[in-house]
Short mmCIF file of C-alpha atoms in Angstrom, two decimals:
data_model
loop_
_atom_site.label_atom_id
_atom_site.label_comp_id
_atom_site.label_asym_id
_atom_site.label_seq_id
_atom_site.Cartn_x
_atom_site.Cartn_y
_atom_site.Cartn_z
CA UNK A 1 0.00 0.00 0.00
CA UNK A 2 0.89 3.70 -0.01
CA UNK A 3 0.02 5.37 3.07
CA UNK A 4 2.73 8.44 3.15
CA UNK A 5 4.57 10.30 0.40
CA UNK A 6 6.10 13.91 -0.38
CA UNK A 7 6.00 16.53 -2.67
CA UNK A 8 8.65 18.77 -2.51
CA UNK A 9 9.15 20.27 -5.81
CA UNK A 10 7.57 23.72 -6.25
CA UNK A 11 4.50 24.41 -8.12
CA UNK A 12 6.36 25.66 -11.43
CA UNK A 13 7.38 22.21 -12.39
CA UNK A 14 3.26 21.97 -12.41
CA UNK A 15 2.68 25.08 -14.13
CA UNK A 16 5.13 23.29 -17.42
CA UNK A 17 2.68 21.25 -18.07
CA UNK A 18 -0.70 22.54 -16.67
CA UNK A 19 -1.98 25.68 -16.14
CA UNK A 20 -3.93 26.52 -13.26
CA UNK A 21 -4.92 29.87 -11.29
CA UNK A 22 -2.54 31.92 -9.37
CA UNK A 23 -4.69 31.43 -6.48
CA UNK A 24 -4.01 28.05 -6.20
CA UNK A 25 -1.06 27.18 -3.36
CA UNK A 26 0.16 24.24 -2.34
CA UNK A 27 3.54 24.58 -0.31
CA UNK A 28 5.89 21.34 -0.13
CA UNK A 29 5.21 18.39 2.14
CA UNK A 30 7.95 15.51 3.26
CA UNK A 31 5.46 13.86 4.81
CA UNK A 32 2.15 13.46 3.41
CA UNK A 33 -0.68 11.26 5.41
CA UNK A 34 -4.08 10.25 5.34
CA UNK A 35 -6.38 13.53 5.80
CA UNK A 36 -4.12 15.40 4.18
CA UNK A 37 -5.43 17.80 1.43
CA UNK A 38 -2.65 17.11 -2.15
CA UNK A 39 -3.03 18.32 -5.15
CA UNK A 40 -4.86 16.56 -8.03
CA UNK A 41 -4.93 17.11 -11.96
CA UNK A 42 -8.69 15.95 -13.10
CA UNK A 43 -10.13 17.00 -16.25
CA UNK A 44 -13.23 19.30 -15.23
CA UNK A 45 -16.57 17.75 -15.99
CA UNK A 46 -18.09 21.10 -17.89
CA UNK A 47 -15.39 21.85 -20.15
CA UNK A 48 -13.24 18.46 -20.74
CA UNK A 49 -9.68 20.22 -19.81
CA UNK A 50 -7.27 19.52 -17.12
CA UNK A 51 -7.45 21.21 -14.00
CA UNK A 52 -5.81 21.15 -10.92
CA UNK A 53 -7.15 21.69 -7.86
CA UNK A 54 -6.93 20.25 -3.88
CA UNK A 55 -8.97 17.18 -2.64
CA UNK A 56 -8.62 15.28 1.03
CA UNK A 57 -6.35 12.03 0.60
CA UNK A 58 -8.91 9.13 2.04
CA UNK A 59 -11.54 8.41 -0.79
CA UNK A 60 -15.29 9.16 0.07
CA UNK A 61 -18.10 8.15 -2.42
CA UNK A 62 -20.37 10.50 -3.84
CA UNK A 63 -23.27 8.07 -2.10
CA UNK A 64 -22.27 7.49 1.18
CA UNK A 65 -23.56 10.12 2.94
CA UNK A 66 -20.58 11.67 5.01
CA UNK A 67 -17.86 13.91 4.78
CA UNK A 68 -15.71 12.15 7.25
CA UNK A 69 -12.74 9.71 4.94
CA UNK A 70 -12.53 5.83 5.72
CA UNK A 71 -8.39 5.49 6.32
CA UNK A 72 -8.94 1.91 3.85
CA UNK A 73 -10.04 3.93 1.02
CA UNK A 74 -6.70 5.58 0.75
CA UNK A 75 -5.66 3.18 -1.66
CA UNK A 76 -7.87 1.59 -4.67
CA UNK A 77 -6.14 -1.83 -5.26
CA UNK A 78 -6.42 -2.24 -9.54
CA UNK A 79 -7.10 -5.71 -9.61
CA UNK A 80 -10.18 -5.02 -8.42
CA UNK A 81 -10.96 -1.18 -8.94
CA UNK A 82 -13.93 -1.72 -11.43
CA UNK A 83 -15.77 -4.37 -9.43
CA UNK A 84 -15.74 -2.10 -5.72
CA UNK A 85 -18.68 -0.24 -5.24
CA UNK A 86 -16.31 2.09 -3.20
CA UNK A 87 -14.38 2.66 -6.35
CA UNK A 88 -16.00 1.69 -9.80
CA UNK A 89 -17.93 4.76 -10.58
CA UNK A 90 -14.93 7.25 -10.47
CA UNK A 91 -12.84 4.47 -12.10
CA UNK A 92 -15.44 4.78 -15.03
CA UNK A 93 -15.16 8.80 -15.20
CA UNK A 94 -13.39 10.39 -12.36
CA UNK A 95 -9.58 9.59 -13.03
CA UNK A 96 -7.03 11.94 -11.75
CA UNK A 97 -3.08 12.20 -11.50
CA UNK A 98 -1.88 13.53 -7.76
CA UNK A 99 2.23 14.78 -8.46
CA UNK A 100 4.32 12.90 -6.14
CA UNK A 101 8.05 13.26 -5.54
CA UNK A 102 8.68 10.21 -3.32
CA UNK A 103 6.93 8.10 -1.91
CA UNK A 104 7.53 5.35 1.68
CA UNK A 105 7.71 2.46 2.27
CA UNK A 106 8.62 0.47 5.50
CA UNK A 107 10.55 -2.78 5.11
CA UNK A 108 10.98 -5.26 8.32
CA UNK A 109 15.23 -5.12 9.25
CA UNK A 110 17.21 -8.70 10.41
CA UNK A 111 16.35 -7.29 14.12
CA UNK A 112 12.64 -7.37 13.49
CA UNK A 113 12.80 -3.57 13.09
CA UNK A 114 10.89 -1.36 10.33
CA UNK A 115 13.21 0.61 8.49
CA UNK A 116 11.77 3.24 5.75
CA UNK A 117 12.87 3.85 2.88
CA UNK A 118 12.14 7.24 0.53
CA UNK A 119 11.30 5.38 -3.62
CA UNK A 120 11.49 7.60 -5.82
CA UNK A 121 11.47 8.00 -9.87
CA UNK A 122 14.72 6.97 -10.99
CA UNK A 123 14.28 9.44 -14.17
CA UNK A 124 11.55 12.02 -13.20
CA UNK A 125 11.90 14.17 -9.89
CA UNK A 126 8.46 14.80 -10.21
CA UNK A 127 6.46 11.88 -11.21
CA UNK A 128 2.21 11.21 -11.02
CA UNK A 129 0.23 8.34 -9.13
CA UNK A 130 -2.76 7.37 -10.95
CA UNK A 131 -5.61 8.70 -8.54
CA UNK A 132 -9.56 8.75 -8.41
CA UNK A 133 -11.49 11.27 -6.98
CA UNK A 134 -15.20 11.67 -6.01
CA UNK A 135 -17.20 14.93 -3.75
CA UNK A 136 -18.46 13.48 -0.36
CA UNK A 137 -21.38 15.27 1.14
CA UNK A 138 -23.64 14.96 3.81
CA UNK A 139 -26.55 16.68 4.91
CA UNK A 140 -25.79 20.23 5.78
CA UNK A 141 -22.37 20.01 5.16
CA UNK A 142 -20.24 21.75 2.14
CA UNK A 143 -18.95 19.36 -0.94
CA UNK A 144 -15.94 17.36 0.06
CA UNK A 145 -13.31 16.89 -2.71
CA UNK A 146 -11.15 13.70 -2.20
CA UNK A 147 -9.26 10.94 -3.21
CA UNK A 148 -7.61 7.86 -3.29
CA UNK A 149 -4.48 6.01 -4.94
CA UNK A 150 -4.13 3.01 -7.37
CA UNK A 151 -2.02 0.32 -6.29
CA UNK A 152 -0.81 -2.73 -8.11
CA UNK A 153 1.37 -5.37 -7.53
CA UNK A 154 5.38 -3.99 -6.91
CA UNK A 155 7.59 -4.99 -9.96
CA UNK A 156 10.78 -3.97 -10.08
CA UNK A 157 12.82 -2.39 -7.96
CA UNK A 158 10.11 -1.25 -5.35
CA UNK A 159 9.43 -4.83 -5.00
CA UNK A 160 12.50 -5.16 -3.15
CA UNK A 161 10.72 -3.53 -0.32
CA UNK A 162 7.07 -3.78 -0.24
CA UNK A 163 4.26 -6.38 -1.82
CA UNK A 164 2.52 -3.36 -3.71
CA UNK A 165 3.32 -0.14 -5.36
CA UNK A 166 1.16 3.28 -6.94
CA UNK A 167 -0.13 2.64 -10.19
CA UNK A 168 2.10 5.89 -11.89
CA UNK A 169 1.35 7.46 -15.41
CA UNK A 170 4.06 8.72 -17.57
CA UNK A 171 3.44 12.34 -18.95
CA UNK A 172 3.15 10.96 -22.74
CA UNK A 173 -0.31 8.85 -20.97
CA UNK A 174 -1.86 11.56 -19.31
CA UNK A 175 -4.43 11.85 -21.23
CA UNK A 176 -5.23 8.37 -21.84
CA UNK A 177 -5.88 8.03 -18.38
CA UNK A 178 -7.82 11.05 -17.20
CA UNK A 179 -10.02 10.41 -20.18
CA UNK A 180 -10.54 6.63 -19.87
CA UNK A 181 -13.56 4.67 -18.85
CA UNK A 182 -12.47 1.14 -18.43
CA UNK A 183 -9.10 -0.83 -18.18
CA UNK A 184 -8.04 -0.70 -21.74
CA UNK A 185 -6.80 2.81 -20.64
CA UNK A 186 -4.89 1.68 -17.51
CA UNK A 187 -0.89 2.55 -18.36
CA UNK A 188 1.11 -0.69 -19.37
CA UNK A 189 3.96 -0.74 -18.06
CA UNK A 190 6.00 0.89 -20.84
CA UNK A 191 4.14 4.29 -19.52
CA UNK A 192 4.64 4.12 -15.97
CA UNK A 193 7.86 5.10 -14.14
CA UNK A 194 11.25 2.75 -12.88
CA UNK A 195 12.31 3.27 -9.01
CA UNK A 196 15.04 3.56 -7.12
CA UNK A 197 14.94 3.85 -3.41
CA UNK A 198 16.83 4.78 -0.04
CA UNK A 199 16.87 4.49 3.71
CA UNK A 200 15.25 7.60 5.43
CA UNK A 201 15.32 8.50 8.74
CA UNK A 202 12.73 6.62 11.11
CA UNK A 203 11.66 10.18 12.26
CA UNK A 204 9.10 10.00 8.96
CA UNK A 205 6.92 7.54 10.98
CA UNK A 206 5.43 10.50 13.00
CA UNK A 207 3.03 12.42 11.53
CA UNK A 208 4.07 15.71 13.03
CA UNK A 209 7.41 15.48 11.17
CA UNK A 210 7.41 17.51 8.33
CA UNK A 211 10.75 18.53 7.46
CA UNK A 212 13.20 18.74 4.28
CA UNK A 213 15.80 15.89 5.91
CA UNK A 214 12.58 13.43 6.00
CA UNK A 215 13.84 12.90 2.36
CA UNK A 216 17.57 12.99 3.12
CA UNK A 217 19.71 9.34 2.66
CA UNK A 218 20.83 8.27 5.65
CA UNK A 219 23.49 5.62 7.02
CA UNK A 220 21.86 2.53 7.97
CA UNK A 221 24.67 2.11 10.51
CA UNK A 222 23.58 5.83 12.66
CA UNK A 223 19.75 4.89 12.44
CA UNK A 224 18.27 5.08 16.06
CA UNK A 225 16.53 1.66 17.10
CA UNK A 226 12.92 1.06 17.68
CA UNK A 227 11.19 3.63 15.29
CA UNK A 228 7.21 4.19 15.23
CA UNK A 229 5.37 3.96 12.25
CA UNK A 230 3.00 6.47 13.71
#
């Protein structure tokens, strides 16, 4: 799964290939969790063009009737993304791509330990997770943008570390996927990105650690014992 992940970069590297209002900010974040309002690209359902705009991370369907996220739904596994109820309506016609500069993973040490580690694009320093969004509402509440991210099974290099990895979109399949309706539009592999990863500081594992060395290599042989996930 992918439960934490960063974006750093600053929002002109968005601005090269989307435009967007000058009243849209989004500051950098080492340390991304569930909750967390990110950034999404969507394509707007009046007009048909790409937009970007900033939805809660921690899917919440259009019909359930609350504004409050479920922490499972911050992932949409692809295997089964157009079978969910949870999921197969904005699979069908509410794609979207959420920029990501690293992302974490924690892998289980010789000493029964969870180490993190920061994977990252090994070509791309800002790369984009295949997303779906959908507006929660309740009664008497406002709309509630939000959304989730596709995971598949890790290949690769990621694999190394953890069971699954994001579902990520190359820039030459953008439009493919925001504009797709089934899976003959889900990226083959030739149009999603290759990783490479690195240890991180077990500091990442608490939420209220949001700083620039989060994404910083570090020596496995100086990392503190008995980190917390959370």
């Amino acid at each position: 799964m992918c439960a934490r992940f960063s974006i750093s970069s600053p929002l002109d590297m968005l601005r090269t290939l989307f435009s967007f209002s000058p009243d849209f900010h989004f500051s950098p974040s080492y340390n991304i969790a569930p909750g967390s309002q990110v950034p999404i690209i969507r394509k707007d359902i009046a007009t048909g063009e790409a937009v970007v705009s900033n939805a809660q991370w921690g899917l919440i369907p259009g019909w359930s009737g609350t504004s409050k996220p479920r922490s499972n739904l911050i992932n949409a596994r692809l295997e089964t993304i157009d079978i969910k109820p949870s999921f197969k309506h904005a699979f069908a016609g509410q794609r979207c791509l959420i920029p990501c500069t690293g992302y974490y993973e924690w892998k289980t040490d010789s000493l029964g330990e969870k180490q993190p580690y920061l994977i990252f694009s090994a070509s791309n320093p800002l790369f984009f997770l295949a997303g779906l969004w959908d507006t929660g509402s309740a009664p008497q509440e406002h709309d509630l943008d939000c959304c989730t991210i596709v995971t598949t099974e890790a290949t690769g290099t990621p694999a190394e570390i953890h069971s699954r990895m994001p579902l990520t979109v190359t820039r030459d399949y953008f439009t493919e996927w925001l504009g797709g309706m089934d899976r003959t539009s889900v990226p083959s592999p030739s149009y999603r990105e290759t990783f490479s990863y690195y240890p991180v500081h077990k500091k990442v594992g608490n939420v209220r650690n949001n700083t620039a060395d989060l994404i910083e290599k570090i020596n496995l042989d100086e990392q503190p014992s008995q980190g917390s996930l959370f």
